[in-house]
Coordinates of C-alpha atoms in Angstrom, one line a residue:
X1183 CA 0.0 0.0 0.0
X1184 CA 1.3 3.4 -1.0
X1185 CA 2.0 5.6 1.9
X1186 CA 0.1 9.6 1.7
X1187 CA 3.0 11.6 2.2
X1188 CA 0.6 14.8 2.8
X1189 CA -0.8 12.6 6.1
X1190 CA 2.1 13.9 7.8
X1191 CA 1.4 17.5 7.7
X1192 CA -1.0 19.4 10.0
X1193 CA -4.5 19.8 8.0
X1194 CA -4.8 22.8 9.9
X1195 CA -1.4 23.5 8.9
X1196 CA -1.3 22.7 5.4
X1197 CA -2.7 25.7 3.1
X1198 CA 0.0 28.0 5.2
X1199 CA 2.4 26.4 3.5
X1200 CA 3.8 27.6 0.4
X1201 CA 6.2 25.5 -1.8
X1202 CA 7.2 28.3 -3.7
X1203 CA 8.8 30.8 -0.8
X1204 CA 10.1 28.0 0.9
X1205 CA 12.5 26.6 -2.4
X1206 CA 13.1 30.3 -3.0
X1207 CA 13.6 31.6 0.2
X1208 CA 16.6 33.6 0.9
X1209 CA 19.1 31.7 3.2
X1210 CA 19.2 33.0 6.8
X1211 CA 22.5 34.2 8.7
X1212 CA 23.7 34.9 4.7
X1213 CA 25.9 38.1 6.0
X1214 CA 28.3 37.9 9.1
X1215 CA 29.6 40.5 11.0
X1216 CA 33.3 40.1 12.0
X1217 CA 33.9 42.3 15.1
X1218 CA 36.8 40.4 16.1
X1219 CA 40.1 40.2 14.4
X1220 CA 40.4 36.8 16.1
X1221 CA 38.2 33.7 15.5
X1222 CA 37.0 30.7 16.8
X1223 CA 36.0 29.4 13.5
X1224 CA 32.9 27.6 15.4
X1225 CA 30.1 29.3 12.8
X1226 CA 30.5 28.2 8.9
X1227 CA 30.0 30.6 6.5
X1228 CA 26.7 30.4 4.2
X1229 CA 27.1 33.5 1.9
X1230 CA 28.1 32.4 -2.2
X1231 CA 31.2 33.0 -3.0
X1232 CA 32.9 32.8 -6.9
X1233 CA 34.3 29.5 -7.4
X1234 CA 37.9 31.4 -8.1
X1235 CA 37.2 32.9 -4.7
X1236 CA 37.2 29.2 -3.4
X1237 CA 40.1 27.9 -4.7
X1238 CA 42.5 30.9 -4.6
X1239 CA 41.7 32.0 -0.7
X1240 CA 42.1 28.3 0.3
X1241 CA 45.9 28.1 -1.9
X1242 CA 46.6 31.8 0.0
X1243 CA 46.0 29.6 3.5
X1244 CA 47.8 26.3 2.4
X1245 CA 50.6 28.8 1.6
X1246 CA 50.8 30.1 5.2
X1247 CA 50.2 26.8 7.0
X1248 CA 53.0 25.3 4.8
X1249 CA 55.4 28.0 6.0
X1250 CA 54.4 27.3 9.6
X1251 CA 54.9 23.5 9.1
X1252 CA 58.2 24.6 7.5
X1253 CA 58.9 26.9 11.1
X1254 CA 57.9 23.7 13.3
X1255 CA 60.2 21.3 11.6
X1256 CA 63.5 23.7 11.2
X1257 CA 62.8 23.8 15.4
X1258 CA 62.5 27.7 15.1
X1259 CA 61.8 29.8 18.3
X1260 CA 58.1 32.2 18.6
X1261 CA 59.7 34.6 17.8
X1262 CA 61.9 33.3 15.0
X1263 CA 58.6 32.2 13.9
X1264 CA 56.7 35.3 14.1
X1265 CA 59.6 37.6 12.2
X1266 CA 59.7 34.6 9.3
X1267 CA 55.7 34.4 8.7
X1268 CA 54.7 37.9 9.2
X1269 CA 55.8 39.3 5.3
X1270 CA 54.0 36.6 4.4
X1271 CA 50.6 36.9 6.3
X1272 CA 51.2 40.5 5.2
X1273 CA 50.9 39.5 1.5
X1274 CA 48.6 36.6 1.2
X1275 CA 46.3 36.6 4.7
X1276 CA 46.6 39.9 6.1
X1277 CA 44.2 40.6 8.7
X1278 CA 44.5 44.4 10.2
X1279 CA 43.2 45.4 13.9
X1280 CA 40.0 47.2 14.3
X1281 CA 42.4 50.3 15.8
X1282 CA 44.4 50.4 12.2
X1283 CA 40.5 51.9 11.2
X1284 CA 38.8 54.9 12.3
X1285 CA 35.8 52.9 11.5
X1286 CA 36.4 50.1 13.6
X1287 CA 34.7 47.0 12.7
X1288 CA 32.3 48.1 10.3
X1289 CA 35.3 48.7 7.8
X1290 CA 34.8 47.4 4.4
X1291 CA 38.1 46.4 4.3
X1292 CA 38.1 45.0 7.8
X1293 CA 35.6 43.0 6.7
X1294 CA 36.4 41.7 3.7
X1295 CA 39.8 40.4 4.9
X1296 CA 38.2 38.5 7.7
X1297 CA 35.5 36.9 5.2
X1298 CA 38.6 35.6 2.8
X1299 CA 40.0 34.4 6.5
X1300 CA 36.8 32.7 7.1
X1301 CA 35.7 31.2 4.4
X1302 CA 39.4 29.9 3.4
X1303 CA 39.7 28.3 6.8
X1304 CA 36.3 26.7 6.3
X1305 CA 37.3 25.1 2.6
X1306 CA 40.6 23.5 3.8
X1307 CA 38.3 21.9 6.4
X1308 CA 36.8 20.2 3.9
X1309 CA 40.3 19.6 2.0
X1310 CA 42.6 18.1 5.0
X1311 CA 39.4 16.0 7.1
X1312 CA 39.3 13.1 4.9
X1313 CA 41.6 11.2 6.7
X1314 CA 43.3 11.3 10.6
X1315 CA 46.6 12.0 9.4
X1316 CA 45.3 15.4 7.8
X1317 CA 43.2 16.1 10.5
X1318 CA 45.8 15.5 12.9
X1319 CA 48.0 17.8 10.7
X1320 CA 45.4 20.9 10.2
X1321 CA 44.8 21.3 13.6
X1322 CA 48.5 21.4 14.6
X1323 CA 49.5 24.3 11.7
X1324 CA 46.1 25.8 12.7
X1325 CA 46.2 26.1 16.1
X1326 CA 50.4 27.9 15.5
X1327 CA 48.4 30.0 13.2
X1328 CA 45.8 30.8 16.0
X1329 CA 48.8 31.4 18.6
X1330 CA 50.7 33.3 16.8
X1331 CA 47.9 35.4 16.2
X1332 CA 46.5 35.6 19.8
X1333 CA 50.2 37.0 21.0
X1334 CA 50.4 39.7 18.5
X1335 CA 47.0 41.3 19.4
X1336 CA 46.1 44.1 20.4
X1337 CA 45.9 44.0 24.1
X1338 CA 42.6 45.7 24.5
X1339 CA 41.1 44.3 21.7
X1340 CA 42.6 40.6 22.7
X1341 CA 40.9 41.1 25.8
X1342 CA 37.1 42.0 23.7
X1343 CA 37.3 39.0 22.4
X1344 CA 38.4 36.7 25.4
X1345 CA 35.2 38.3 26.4
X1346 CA 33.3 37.6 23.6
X1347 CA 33.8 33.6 24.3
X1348 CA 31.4 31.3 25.8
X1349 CA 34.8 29.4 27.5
X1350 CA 33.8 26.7 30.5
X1351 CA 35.8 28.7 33.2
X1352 CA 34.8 30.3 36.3
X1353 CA 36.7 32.9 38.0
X1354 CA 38.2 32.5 41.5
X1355 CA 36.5 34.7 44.1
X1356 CA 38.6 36.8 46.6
X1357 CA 37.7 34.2 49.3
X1358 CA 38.6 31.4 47.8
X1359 CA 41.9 33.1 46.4
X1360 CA 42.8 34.3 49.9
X1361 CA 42.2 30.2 51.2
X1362 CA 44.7 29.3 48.7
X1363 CA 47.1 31.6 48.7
X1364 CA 50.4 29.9 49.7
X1365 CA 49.4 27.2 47.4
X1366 CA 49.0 29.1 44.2
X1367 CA 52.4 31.0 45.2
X1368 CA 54.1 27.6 45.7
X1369 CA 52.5 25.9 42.3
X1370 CA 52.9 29.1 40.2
X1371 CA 56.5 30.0 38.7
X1372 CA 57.1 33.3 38.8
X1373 CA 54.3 34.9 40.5
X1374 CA 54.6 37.8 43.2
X1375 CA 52.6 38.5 45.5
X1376 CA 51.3 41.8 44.1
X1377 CA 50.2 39.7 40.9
X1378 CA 48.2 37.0 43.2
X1379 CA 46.0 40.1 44.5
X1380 CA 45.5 42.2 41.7
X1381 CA 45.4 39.7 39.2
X1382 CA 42.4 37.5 38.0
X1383 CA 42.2 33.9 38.2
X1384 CA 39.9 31.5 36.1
X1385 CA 39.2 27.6 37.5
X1386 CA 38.4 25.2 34.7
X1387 CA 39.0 21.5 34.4
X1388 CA 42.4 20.4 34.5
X1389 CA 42.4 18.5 30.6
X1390 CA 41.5 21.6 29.8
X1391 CA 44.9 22.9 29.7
X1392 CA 47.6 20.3 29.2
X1393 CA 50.1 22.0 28.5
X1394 CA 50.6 23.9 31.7
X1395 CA 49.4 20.6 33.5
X1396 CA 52.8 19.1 32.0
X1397 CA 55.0 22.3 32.9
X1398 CA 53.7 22.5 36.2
X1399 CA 52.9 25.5 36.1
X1400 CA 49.6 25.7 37.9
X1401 CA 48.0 24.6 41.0
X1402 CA 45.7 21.9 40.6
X1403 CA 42.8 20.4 43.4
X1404 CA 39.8 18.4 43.0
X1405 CA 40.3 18.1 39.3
X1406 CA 40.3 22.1 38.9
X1407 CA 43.0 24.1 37.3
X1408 CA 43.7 27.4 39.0
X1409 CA 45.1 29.6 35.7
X1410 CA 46.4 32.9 36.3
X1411 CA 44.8 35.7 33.5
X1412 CA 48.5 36.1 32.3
X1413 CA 47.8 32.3 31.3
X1414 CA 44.6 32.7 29.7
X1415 CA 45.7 31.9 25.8
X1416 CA 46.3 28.1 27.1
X1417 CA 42.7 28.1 27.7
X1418 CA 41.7 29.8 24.8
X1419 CA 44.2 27.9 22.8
X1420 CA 42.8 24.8 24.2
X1421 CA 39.2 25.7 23.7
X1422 CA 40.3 26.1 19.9
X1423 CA 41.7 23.2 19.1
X1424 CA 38.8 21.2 21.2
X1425 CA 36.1 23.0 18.5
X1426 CA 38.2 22.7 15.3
X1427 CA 38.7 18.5 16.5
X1428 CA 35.0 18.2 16.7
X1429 CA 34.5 19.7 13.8
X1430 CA 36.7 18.1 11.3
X1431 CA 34.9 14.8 12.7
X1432 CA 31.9 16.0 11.9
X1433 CA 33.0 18.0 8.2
X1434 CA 34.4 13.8 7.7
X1435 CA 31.2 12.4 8.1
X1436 CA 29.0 15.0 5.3
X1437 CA 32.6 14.9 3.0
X1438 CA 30.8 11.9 0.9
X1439 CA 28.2 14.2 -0.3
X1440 CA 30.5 16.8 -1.7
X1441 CA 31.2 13.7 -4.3
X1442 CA 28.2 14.6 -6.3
X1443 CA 29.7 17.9 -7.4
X1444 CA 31.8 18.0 -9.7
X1445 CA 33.1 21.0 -9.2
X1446 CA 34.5 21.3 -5.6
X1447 CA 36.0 17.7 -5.4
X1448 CA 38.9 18.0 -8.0
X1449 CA 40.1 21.3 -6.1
X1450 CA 39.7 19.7 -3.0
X1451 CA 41.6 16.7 -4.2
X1452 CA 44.3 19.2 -5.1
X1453 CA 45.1 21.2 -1.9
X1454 CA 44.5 17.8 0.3
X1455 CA 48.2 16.4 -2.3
X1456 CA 49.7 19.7 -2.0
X1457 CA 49.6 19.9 1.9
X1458 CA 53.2 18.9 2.0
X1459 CA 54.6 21.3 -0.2
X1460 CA 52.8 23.9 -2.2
X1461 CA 52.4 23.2 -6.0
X1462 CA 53.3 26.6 -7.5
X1463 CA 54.6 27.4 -11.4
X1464 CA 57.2 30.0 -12.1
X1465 CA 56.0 33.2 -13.8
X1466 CA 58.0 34.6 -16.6
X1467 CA 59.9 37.4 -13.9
X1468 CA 61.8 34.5 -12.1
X1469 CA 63.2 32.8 -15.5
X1470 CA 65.3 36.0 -16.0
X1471 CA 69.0 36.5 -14.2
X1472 CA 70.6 39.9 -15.2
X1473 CA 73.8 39.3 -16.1
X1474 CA 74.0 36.0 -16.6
X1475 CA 75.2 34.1 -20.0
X1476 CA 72.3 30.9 -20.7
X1477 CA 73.4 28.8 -24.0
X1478 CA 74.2 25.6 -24.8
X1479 CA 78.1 26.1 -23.8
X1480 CA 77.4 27.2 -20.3
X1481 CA 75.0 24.8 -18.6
X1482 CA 78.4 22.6 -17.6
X1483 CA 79.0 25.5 -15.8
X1484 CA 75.8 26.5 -14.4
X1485 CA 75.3 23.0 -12.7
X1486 CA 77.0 24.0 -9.9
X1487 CA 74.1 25.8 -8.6
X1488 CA 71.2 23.1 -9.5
X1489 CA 69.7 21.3 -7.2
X1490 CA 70.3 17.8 -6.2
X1491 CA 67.3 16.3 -8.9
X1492 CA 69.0 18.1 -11.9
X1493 CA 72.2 17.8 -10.7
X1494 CA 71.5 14.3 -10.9
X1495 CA 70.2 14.6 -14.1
X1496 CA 72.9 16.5 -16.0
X1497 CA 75.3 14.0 -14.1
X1498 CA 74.0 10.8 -15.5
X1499 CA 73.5 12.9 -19.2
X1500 CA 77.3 13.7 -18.8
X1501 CA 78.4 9.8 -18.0
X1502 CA 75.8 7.7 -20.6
X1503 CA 75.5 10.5 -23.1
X1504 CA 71.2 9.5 -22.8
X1505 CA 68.3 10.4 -20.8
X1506 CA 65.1 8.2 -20.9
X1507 CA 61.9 10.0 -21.9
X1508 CA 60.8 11.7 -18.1
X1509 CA 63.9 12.3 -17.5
X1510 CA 65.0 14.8 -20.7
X1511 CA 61.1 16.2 -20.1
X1512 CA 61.7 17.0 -16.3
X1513 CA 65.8 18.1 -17.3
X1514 CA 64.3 20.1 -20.4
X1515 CA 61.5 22.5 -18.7
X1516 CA 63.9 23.0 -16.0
X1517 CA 66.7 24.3 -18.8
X1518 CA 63.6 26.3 -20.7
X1519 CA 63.0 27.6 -16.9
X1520 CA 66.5 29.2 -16.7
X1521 CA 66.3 31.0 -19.7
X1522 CA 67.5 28.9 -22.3
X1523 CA 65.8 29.1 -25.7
X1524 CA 64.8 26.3 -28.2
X1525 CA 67.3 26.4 -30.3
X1526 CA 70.3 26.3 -27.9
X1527 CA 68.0 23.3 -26.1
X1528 CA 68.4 21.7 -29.4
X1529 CA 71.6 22.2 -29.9
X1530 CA 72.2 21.2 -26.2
X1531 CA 70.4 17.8 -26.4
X1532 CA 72.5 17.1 -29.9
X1533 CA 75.3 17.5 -28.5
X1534 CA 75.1 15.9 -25.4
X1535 CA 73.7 12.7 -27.3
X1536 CA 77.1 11.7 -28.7
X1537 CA 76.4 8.2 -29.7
X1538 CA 73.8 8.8 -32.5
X1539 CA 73.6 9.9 -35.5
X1540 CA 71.9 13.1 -36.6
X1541 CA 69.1 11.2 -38.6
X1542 CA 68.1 9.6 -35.4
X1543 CA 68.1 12.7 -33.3
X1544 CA 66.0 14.6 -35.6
X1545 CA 63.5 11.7 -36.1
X1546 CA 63.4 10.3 -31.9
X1547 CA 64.5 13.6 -29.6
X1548 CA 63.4 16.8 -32.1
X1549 CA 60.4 16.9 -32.1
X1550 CA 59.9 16.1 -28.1
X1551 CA 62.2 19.5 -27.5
X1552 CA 60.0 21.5 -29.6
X1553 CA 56.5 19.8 -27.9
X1554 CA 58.0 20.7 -24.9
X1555 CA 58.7 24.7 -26.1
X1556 CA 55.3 24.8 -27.2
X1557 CA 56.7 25.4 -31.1
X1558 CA 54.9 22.2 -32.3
X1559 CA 51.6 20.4 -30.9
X1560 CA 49.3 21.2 -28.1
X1561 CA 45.9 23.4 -29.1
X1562 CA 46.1 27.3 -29.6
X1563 CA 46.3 28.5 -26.3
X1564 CA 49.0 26.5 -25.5
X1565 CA 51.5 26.6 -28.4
X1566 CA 53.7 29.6 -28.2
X1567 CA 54.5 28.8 -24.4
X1568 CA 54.6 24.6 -24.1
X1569 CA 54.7 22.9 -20.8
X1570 CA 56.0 25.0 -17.4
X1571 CA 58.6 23.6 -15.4
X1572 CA 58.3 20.9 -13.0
X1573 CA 57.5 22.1 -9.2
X1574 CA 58.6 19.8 -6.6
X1575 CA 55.7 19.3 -5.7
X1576 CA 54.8 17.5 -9.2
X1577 CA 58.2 16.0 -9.4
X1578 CA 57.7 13.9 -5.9
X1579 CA 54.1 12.8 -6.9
X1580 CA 53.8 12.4 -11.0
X1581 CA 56.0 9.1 -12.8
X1582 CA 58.3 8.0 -9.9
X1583 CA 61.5 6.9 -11.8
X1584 CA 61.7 3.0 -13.2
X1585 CA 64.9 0.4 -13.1
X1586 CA 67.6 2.5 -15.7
X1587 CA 65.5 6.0 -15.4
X1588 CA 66.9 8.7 -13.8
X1589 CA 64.3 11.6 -13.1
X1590 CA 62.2 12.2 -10.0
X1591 CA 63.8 13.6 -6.6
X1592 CA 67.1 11.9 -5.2
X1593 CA 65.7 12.3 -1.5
X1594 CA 62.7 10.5 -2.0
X1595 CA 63.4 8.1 -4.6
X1596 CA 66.8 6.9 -3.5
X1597 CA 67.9 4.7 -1.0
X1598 CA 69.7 6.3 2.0
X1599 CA 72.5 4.8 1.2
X1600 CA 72.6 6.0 -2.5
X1601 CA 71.0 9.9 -1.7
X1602 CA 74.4 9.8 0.8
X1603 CA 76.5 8.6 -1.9
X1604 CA 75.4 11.4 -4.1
X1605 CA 75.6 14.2 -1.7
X1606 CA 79.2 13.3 -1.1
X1607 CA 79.6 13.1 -4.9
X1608 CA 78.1 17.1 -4.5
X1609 CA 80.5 17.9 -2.1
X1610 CA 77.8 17.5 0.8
X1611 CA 80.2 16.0 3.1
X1612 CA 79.5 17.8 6.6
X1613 CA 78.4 14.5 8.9
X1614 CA 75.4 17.0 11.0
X1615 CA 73.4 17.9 7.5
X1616 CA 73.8 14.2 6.3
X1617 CA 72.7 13.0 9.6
X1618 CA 70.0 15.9 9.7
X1619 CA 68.9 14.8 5.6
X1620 CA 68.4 11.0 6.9
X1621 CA 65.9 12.2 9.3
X1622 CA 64.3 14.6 7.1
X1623 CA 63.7 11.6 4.7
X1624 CA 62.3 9.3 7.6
X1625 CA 60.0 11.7 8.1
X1626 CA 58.9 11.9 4.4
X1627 CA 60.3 15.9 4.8
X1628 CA 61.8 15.9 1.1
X1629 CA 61.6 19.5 0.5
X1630 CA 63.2 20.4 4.2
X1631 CA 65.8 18.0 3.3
X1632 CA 66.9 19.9 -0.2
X1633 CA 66.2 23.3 1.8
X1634 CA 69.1 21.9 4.8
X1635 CA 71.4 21.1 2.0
X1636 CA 71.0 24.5 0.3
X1637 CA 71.6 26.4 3.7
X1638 CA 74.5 24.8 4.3
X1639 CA 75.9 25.0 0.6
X1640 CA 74.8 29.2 0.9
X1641 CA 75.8 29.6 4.7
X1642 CA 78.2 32.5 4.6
X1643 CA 76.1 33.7 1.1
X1644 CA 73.0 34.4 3.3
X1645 CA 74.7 35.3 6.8
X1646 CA 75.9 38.2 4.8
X1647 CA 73.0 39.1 2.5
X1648 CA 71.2 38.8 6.5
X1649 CA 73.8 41.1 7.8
X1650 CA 73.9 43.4 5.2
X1651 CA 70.3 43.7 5.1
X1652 CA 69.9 43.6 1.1
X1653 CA 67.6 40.3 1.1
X1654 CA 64.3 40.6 3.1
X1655 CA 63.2 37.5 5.2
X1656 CA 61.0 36.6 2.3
X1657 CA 63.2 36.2 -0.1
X1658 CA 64.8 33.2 1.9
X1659 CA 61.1 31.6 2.0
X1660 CA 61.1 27.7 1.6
X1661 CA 62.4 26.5 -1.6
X1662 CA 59.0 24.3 -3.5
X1663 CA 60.3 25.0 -7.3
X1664 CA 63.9 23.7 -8.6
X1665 CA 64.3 26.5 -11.1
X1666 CA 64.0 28.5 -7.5
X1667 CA 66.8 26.8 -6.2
X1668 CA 69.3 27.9 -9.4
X1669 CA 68.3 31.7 -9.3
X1670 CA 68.9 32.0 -5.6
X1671 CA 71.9 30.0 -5.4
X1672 CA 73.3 31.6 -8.7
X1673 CA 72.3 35.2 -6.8
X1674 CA 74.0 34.4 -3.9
X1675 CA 76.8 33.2 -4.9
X1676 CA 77.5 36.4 -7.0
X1677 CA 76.7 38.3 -4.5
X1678 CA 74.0 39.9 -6.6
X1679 CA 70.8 41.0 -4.8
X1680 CA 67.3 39.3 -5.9
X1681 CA 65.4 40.9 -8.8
X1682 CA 63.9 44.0 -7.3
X1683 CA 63.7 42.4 -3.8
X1684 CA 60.5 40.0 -5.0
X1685 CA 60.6 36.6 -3.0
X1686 CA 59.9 33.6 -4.1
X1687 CA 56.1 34.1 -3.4
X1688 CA 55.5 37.3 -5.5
X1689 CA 57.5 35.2 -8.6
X1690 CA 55.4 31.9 -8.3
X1691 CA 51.7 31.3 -9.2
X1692 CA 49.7 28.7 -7.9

């Protein structure tokens, strides 16, 4: 028997209905006010956004949580931190203070920057919840994000927002904080006197703030934690990463219904690969080096300053006189990335391929060269400007290297035994970076372990560009591009200064 749908519906109900404003009704909570330069991130955003909104605020985020990631791993200090990130939120997630406005708040561009800040942090939810290892991940680089943010606030305007929170804490009264006295001087490092009686104190559960559980740095009783105000961004910091858990559980559970657009998965797909290191291109700016001589004659000479993947690559050219398909595609856009034109790539290839014949050149290896240059092949849009260079991002992820083939990145594609046999080869020979390389590549940290090796090659190089005050913190970014590696090593060691200042993020696009 068919069941009557309508049967469920209040007959009284019923002609109040209308189907019409109900499909068509404007969504509610559509706007949000941002009165906080802070955010818990515990409301998601409902208004529409452009679909190039989508994907370029969340790559703008990725590129600030991969530099934090970067921070954590190199075992910098807060403030070494702080100093490294800050051109960097500056350019691609800047969020000003409600003082830095005579309008407050109700700026426009107040506003808007915390909407891309919103909305980007919601859409890498989505991106890194799909498994525990990227949750686990997000909420680490989030929560450094969060911290570093909290400690560079405003003071008054920190304290709005504290304010603003629906915490589970309760302050200490004046009786109870007179009872216990001795024992908050005792359990507390640090504090006077003065501080225990002017001060405010908040009690909340003890799991609520592990971390100065562990330092011992509060008095605990009955399963309360007695946290000084001065201590108050544990709490908050807690509370944070408590919300973003929960919700990344839950954004796991509804991810299986994003599948049936087509739209939102593939870019989601994307940031989720690129979490380890950024993909990014070169634009046309980084490919030129004033002053310097690229042909065919001089790339012998230019090797010194590749890194380890094409040094690898114009090693094995040099001793078999051949290169297997990936490999002269990978070494080729890298050579067309430095500046090199088609014809001297031809003439390069011919004349490293000793053994045959110019017939078989022309007929097997031409015509790949020119695909590659865009002068043959490919649709409209396309032809005049052929493939980009490979990132290494694309190089550690697309075609890992077969038995004979040589392309793909030495310090994820070797053994340890061979990447160590190859540094030394390099003149990598300093035991500390060797040992500091094998544990880069336990931890599956390829790109720190290429960016430890080019530190050390370019120590006194960047000391004194540091010193001297002619490179910017940003241009010493995180290496994610090899064609990156060559211009700054080449600039360094010439004791040139970069190209009008620009780092490494104002040459790349994502």
């Amino acid at each position: 028997m068919i069941r009557n749908e309508s049967a469920r519906i209040d007959p009284k109900r019923r002609a109040t209905i209308d189907y019409k404003k109900k499909q068509f009704a404007t969504p509610s909570y559509q706007q949000q006010d941002y009165p906080h330069r802070l955010n818990l991130y515990h409301v998601p955003p409902t208004a529409e956004i452009r679909l190039e909104d989508f994907e370029q605020w969340a790559i703008d985020r990725l590129r600030i949580l991969a530099e934090l990631e970067t921070c954590s791993f190199r075992n910098k200090t807060p403030a070494e931190t702080t100093e490294h990130i800050k051109p960097f939120l500056d350019k691609w997630l800047r969020l000003d203070a409600n003082s830095s406005s005579a309008q407050g708040c109700t700026d426009t561009r107040l506003q808007d920057q915390r909407r891309k800040d919103h909305y980007s942090h919601f859409i890498l939810r989505l991106a890194f919840s799909s498994t525990e290892d990227l949750r686990r991940r997000f909420t680490r680089v989030e929560g450094a994000l969060f911290r570093l943010r909290f400690q560079t606030e405003n003071a008054r305007e920190r304290q709005d927002f504290v304010a603003s929170l629906s915490l589970d804490w309760e302050a200490v009264t004046d009786d109870e904080k007179r009872t216990l006295a001795q024992d908050l001087l005792n359990a507390t490092p640090n504090l006077k006197k003065s501080d225990l009686e002017d001060g405010g104190w908040f009690k909340v559960d003890f799991e609520a703030v592990p971390e100065l559980v562990e330092a011992r740095r509060i008095f605990v009783k009955g399963g309360k934690a007695y946290v000084p105000s001065k201590e108050q961004m544990s709490i908050v910091l807690a509370g944070f990463h408590n919300r973003l858990e929960q919700g990344l559980e839950l954004t796991a559970r509804a991810l299986p219904r994003l599948d049936e657009d087509d739209r939102l998965s593939p870019i989601l797909n994307h940031l989720s690969n690129n979490f380890a290191i950024p993909d990014s291109t070169l634009a046309d700016s980084d490919t030129a080096l004033s002053g310097a001589t690229i042909n065919a004659s001089s790339i012998d000479s230019l090797s010194a300053h590749f890194p380890l993947c094409m040094r690898n690559l114009h090693m094995t050219l040099r001793k078999n006189n051949h290169l297997k398909h990936f490999g002269r595609l990978q070494y080729t856009l890298f050579l067309k990335g430095l500046g090199l034109t088609m014809e001297d790539c031809l003439i390069f290839w011919r004349q490293s391929f000793k053994l045959i014949t110019d017939e078989t050149f022309n007929k097997e290896y031409r015509y790949n060269t020119r695909h590659s240059y865009g002068d043959v092949g490919g649709d409209a849009v396309r032809r005049g400007r052929g493939y980009s260079p490979f990132s290494c991002q694309k190089i550690l992820t697309e075609h890992p290297p077969g038995s004979g083939e040589s392309h793909g990145c030495p310090y994820r594609h070797f053994s340890v035994d061979n990447l160590t046999s190859l540094l030394q080869v390099t003149g990598v020979n300093d035991r500390d970076v060797l040992r500091g390389v094998k544990e880069d590549v336990d931890k599956k940290r390829f790109h720190i372990a290429c960016n430890r090796v080019f530190e050390w090659a370019h120590k006194p190089e960047i000391r004194q560009v540091k010193d001297d005050g002619t490179w910017k913190s940003a241009d010493l970014d995180t290496i994610v591009h090899p064609n990156t590696y060559f211009k700054r090593s080449y600039l360094l060691k010439r004791g040139l200064v970069g190209d009008s200042g620009q780092s490494q993020a104002d040459n790349m696009e994502v």
